[in-house]
PDB file of C-alpha atoms in Angstrom:
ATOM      1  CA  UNK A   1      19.297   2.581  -8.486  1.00  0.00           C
ATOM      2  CA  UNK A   2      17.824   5.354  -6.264  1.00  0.00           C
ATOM      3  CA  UNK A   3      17.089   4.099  -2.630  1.00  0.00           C
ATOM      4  CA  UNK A   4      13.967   2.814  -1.158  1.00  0.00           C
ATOM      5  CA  UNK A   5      12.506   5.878   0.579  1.00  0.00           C
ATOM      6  CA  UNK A   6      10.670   4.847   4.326  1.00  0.00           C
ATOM      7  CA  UNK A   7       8.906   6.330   7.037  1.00  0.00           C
ATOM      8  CA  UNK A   8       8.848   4.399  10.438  1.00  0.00           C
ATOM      9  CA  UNK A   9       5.832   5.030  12.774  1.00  0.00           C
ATOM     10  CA  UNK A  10       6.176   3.568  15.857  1.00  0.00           C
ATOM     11  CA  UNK A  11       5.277   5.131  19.609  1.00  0.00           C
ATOM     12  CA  UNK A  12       7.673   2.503  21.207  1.00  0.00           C
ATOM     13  CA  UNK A  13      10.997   4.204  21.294  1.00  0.00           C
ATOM     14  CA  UNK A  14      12.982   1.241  21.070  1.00  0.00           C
ATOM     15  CA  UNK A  15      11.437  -0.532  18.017  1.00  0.00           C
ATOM     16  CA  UNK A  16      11.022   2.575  16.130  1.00  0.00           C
ATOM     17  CA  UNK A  17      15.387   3.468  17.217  1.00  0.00           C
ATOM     18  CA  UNK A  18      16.044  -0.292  16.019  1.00  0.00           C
ATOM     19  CA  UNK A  19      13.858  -0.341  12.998  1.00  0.00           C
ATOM     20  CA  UNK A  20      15.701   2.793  11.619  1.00  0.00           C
ATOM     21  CA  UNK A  21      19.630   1.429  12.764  1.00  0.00           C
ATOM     22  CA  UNK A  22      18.712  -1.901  10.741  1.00  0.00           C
ATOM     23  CA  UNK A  23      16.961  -0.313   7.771  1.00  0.00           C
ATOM     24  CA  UNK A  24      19.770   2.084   7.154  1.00  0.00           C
ATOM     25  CA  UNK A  25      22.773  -0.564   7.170  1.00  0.00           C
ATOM     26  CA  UNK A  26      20.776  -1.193   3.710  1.00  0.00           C
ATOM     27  CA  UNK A  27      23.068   0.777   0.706  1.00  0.00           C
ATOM     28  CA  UNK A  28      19.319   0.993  -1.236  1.00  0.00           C
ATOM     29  CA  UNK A  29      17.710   2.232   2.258  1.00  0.00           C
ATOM     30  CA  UNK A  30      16.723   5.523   3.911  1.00  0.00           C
ATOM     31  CA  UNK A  31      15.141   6.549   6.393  1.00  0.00           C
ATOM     32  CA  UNK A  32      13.990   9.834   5.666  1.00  0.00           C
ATOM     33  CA  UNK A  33      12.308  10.435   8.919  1.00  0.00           C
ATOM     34  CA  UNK A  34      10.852   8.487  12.343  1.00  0.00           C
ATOM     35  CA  UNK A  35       7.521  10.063  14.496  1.00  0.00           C
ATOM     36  CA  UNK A  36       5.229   8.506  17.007  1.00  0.00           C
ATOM     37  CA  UNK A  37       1.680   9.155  16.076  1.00  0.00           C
ATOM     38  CA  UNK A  38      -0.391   8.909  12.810  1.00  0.00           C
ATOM     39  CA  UNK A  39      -1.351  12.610  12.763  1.00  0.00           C
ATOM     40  CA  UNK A  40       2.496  13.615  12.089  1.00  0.00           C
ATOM     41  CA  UNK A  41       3.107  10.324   9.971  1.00  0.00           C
ATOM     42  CA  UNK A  42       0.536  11.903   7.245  1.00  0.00           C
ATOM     43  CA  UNK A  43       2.237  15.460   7.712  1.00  0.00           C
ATOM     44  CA  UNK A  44       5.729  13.492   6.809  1.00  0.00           C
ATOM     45  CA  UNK A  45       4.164  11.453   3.795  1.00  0.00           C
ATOM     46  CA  UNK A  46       2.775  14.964   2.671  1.00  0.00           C
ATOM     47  CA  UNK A  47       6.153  16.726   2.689  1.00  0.00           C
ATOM     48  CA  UNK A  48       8.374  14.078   2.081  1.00  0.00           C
ATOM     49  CA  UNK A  49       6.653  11.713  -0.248  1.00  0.00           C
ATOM     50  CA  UNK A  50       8.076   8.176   0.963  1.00  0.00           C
ATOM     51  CA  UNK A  51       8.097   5.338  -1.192  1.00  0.00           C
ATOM     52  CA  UNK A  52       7.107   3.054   1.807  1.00  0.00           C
ATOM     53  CA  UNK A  53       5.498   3.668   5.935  1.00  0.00           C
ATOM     54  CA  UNK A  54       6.210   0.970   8.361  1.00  0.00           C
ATOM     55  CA  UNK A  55       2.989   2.173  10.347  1.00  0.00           C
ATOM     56  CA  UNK A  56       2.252   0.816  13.608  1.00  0.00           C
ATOM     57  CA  UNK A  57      -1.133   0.300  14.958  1.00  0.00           C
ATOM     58  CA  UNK A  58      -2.071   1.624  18.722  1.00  0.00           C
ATOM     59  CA  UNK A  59      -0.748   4.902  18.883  1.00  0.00           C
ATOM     60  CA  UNK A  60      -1.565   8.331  20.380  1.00  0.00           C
ATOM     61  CA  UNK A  61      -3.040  11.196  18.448  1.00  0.00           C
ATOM     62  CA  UNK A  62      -3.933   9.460  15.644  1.00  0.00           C
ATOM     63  CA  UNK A  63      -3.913   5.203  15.193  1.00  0.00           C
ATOM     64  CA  UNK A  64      -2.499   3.800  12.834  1.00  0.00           C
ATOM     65  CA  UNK A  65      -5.586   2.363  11.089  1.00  0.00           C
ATOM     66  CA  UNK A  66      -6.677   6.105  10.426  1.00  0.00           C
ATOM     67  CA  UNK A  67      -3.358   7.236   9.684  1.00  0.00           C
ATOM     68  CA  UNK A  68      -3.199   4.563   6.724  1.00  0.00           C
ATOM     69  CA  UNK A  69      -6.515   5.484   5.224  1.00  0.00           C
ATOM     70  CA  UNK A  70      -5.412   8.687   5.021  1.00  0.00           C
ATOM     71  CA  UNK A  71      -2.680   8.226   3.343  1.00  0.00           C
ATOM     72  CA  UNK A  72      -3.701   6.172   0.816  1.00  0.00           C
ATOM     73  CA  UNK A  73      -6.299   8.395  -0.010  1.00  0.00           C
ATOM     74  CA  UNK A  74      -3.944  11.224  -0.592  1.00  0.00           C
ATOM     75  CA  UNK A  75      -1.378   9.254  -1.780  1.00  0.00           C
ATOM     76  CA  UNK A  76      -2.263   5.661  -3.187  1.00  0.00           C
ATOM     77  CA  UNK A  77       1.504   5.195  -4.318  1.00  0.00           C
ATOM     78  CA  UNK A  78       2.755   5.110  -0.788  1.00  0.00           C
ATOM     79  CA  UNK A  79       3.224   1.633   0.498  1.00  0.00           C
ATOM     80  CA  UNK A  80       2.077   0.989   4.333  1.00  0.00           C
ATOM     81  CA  UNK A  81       3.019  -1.824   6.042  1.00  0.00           C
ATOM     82  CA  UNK A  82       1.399  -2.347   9.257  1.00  0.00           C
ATOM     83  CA  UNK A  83       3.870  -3.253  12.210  1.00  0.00           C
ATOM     84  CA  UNK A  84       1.661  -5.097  14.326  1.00  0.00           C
ATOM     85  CA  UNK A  85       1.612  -8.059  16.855  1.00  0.00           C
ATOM     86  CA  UNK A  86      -0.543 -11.493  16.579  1.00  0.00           C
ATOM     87  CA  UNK A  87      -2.847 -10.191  19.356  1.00  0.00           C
ATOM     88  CA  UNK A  88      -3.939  -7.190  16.877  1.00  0.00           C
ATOM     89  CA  UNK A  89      -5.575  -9.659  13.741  1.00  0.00           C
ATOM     90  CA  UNK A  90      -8.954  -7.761  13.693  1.00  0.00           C
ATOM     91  CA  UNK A  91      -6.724  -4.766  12.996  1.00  0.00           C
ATOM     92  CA  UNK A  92      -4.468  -5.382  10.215  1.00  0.00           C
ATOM     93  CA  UNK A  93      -7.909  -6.473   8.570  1.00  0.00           C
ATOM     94  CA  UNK A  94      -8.840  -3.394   8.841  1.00  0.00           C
ATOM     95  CA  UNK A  95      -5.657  -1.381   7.726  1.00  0.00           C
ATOM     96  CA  UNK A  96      -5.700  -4.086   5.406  1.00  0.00           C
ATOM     97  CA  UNK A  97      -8.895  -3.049   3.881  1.00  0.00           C
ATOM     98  CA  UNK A  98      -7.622   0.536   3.987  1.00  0.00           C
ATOM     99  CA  UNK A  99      -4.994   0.006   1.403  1.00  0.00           C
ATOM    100  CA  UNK A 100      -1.952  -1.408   3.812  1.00  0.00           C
ATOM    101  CA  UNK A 101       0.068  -3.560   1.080  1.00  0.00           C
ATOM    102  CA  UNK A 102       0.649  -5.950   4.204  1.00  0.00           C
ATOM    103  CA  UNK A 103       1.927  -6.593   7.745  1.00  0.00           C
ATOM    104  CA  UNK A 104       4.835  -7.323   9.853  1.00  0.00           C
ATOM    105  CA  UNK A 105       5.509  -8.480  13.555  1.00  0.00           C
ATOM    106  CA  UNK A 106       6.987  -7.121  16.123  1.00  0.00           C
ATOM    107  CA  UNK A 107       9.289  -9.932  16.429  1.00  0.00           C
ATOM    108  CA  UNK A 108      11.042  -9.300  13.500  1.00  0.00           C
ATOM    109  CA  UNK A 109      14.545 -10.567  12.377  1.00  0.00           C
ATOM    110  CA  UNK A 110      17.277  -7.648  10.864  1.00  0.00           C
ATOM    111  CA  UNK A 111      16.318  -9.896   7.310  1.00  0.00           C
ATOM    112  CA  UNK A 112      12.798 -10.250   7.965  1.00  0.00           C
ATOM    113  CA  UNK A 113      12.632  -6.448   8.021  1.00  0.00           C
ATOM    114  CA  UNK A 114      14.434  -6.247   4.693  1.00  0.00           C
ATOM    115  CA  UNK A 115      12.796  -8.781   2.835  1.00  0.00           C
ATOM    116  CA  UNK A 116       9.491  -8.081   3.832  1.00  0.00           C
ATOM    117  CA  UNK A 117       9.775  -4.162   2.227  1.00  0.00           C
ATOM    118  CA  UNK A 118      11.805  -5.556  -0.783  1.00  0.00           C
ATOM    119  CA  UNK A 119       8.600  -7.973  -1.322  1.00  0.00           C
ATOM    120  CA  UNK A 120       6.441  -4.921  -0.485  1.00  0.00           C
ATOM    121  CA  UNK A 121       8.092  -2.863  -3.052  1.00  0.00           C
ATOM    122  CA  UNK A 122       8.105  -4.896  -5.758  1.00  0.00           C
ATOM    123  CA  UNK A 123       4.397  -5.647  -4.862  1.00  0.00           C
ATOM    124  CA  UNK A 124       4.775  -9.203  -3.453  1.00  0.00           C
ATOM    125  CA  UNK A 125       3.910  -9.040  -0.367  1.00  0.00           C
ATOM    126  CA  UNK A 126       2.432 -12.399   1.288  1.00  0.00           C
ATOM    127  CA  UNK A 127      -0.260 -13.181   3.696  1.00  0.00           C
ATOM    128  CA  UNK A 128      -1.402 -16.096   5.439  1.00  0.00           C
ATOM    129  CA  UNK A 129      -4.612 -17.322   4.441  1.00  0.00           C
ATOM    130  CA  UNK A 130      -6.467 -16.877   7.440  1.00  0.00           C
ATOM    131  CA  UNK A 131      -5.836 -13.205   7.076  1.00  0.00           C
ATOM    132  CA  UNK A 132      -6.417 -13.307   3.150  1.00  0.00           C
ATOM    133  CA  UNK A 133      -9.676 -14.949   4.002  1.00  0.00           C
ATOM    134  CA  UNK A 134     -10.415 -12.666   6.237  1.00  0.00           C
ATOM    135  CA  UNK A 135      -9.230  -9.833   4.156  1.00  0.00           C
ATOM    136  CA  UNK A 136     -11.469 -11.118   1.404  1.00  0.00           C
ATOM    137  CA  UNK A 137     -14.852 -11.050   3.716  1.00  0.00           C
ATOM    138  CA  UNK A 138     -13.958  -7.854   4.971  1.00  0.00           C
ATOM    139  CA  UNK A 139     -13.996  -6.428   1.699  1.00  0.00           C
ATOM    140  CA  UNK A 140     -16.777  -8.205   0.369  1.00  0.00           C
ATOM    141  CA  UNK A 141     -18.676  -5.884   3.328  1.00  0.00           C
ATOM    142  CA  UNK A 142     -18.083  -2.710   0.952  1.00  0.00           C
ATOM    143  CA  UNK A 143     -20.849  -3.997  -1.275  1.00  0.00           C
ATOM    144  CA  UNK A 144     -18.348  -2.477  -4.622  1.00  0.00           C
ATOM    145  CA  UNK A 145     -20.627  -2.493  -7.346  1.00  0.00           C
ATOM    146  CA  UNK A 146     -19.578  -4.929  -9.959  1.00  0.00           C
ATOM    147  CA  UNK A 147     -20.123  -3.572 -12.950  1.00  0.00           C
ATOM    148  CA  UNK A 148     -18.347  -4.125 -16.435  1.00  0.00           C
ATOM    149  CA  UNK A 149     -15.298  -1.848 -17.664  1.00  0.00           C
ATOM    150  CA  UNK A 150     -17.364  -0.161 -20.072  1.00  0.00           C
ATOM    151  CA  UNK A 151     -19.700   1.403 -17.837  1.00  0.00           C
ATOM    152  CA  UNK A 152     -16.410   2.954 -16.304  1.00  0.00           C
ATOM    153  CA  UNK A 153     -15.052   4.452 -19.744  1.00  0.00           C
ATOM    154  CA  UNK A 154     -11.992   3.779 -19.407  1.00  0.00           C
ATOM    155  CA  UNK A 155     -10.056   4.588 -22.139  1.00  0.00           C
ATOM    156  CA  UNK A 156      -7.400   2.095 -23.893  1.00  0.00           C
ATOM    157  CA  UNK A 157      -4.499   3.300 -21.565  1.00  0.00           C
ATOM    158  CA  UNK A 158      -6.766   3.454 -18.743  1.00  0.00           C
ATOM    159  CA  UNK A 159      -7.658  -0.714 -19.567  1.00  0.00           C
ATOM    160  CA  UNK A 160      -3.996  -0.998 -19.699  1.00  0.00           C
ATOM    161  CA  UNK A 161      -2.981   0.503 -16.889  1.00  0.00           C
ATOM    162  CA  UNK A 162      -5.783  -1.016 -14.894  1.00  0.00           C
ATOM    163  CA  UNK A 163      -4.973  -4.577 -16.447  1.00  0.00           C
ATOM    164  CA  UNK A 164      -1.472  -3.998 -14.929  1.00  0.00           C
ATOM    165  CA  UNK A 165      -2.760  -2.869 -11.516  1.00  0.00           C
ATOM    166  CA  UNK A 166      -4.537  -6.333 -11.510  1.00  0.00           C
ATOM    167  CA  UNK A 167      -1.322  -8.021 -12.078  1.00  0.00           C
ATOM    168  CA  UNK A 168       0.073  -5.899  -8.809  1.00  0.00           C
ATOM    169  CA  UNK A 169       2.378  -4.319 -10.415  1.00  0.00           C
ATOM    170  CA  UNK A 170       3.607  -1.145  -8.577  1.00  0.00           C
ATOM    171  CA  UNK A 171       3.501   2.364 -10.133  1.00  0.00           C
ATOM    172  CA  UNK A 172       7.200   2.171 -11.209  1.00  0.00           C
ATOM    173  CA  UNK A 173       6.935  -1.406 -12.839  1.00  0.00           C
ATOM    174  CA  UNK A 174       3.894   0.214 -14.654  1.00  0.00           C
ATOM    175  CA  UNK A 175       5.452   3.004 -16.269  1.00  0.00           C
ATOM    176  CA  UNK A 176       8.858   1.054 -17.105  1.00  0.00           C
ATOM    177  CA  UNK A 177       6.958  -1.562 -19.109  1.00  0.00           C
ATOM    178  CA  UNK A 178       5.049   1.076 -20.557  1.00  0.00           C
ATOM    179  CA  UNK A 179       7.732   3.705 -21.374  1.00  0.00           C
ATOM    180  CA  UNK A 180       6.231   6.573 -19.552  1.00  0.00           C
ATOM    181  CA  UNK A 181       6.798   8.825 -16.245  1.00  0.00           C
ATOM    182  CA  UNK A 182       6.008   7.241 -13.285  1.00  0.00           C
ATOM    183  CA  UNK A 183       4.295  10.984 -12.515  1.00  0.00           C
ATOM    184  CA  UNK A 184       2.056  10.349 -15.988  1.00  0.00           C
ATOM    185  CA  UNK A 185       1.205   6.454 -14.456  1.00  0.00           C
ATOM    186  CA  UNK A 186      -0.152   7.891 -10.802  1.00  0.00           C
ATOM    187  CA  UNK A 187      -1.972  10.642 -13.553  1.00  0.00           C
ATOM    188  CA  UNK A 188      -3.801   7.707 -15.184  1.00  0.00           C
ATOM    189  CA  UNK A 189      -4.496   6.305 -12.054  1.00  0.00           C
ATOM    190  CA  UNK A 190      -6.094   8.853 -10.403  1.00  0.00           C
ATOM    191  CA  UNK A 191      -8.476   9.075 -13.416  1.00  0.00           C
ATOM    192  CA  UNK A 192      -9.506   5.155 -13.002  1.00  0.00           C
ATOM    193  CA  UNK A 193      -9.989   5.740  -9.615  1.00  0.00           C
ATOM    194  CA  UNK A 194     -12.462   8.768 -10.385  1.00  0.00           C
ATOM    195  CA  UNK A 195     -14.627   6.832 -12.688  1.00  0.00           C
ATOM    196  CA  UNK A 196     -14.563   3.442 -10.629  1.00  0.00           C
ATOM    197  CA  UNK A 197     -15.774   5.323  -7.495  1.00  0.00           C
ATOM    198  CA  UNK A 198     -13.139   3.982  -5.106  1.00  0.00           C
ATOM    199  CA  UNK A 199      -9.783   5.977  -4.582  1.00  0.00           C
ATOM    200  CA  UNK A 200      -7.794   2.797  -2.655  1.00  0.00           C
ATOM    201  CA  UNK A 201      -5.459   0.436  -4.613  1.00  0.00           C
ATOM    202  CA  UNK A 202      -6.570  -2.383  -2.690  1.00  0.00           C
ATOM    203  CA  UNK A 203     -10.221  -2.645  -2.761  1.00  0.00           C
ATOM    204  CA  UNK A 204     -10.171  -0.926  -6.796  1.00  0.00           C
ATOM    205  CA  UNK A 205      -7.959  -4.290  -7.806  1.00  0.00           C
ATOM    206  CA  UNK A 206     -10.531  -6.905  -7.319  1.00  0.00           C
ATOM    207  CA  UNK A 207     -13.334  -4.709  -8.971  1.00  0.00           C
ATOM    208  CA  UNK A 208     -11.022  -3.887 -11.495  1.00  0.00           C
ATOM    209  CA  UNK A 209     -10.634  -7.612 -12.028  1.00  0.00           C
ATOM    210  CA  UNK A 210     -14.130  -8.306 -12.575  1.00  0.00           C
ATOM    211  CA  UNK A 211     -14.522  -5.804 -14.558  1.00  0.00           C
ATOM    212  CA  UNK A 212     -11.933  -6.614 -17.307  1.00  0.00           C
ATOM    213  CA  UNK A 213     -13.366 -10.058 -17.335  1.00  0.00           C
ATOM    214  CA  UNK A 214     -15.299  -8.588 -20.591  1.00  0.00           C
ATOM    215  CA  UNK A 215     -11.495  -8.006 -22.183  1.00  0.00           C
ATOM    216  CA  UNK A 216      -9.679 -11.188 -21.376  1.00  0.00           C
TER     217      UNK A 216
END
């Protein structure tokens, strides 16, 4: 099994140095590379295609919120988890609601940090329900328009795929219980996310939901 790919964004030397020493004691972990601002954390995801970001929030040049909705608009494969502390809840709504997968403290344990992107990666990640309910309200802001799949036209893979993005399955479960590239799955994405008008995992999923109501 190839290793689980990361980026760490951090501006505080010492959690970003620790993050990477614990990360790569993992045999299916790498750190392929470590900045301290959002603006560089995009250039890295750009050139070095990470599976996952550990992307904190306050940072110089470019926060973290912007840095993840960039990101996942370039790349909506890329998991971001937002490192974050309790005192910053009204923004890991809002990375949240740009497509972060989830969130971690700052006061992480060595198997905190590993479970938590394990979960992340195979697209489990948890969250308290005052910050799902929160999450949900948020969204519910974007006024989506809720309008059945065939007004999309998706196509029968497209339903499928989309079906399987409902069930949170990440781009490399998709394409393994399909028998197909992982490269032809993020294809058939991008095409769902043209015709749905939305071009971020997380808010597509719970239109994407209502809309295959009509197939169930």
């Amino acid at each position: 099994m190839s290793s689980i790919t990361i980026v760490i964004v951090e501006d505080q030397t010492i959690v970003r140095e620790g993050l990477e020493t614990i990360i790569n004691l993992e045999p299916d972990m790498d750190v392929v590379a470590t900045t301290d601002n959002g603006q560089t954390a995009c250039e890295l995801v750009e050139q070095l295609r990470p599976q996952l970001v550990l992307m904190d929030i306050e940072m110089p040049v470019m926060n973290g919120i912007a840095a993840t909705r960039q990101i996942k608009q370039s790349h909506p494969e890329t998991i971001v988890l937002i490192l974050t502390t309790f005192t910053e809840e009204d923004f890991i709504i809002e990375c949240l609601a740009n497509g972060a997968s989830g969130y971690l403290l700052k006061d992480f344990s060595s198997n905190k940090i590993i479970t938590s992107i394990q979960e992340a990666v195979r697209g489990e990640m948890m969250l308290p329900s005052k910050v799902a309910a929160k999450l949900a309200a948020r969204l519910r802001t974007t006024g989506a328009p809720q309008f059945p799949a065939q007004h999309y036209n998706l196509t029968p893979r497209e339903l499928q795929i989309a079906k399987l993005m409902t069930e949170y399955k990440n781009n490399r479960e998709i394409a393994d219980m399909l028998y197909i590239t992982e490269g032809t799955v993020r294809n058939y994405i991008s095409v769902i996310y043209e015709k749905i008008g939305m071009n971020d995992r997380t808010k597509a999923i719970p239109l994407l939901k209502h809309a295959l109501r009509d197939f169930d």
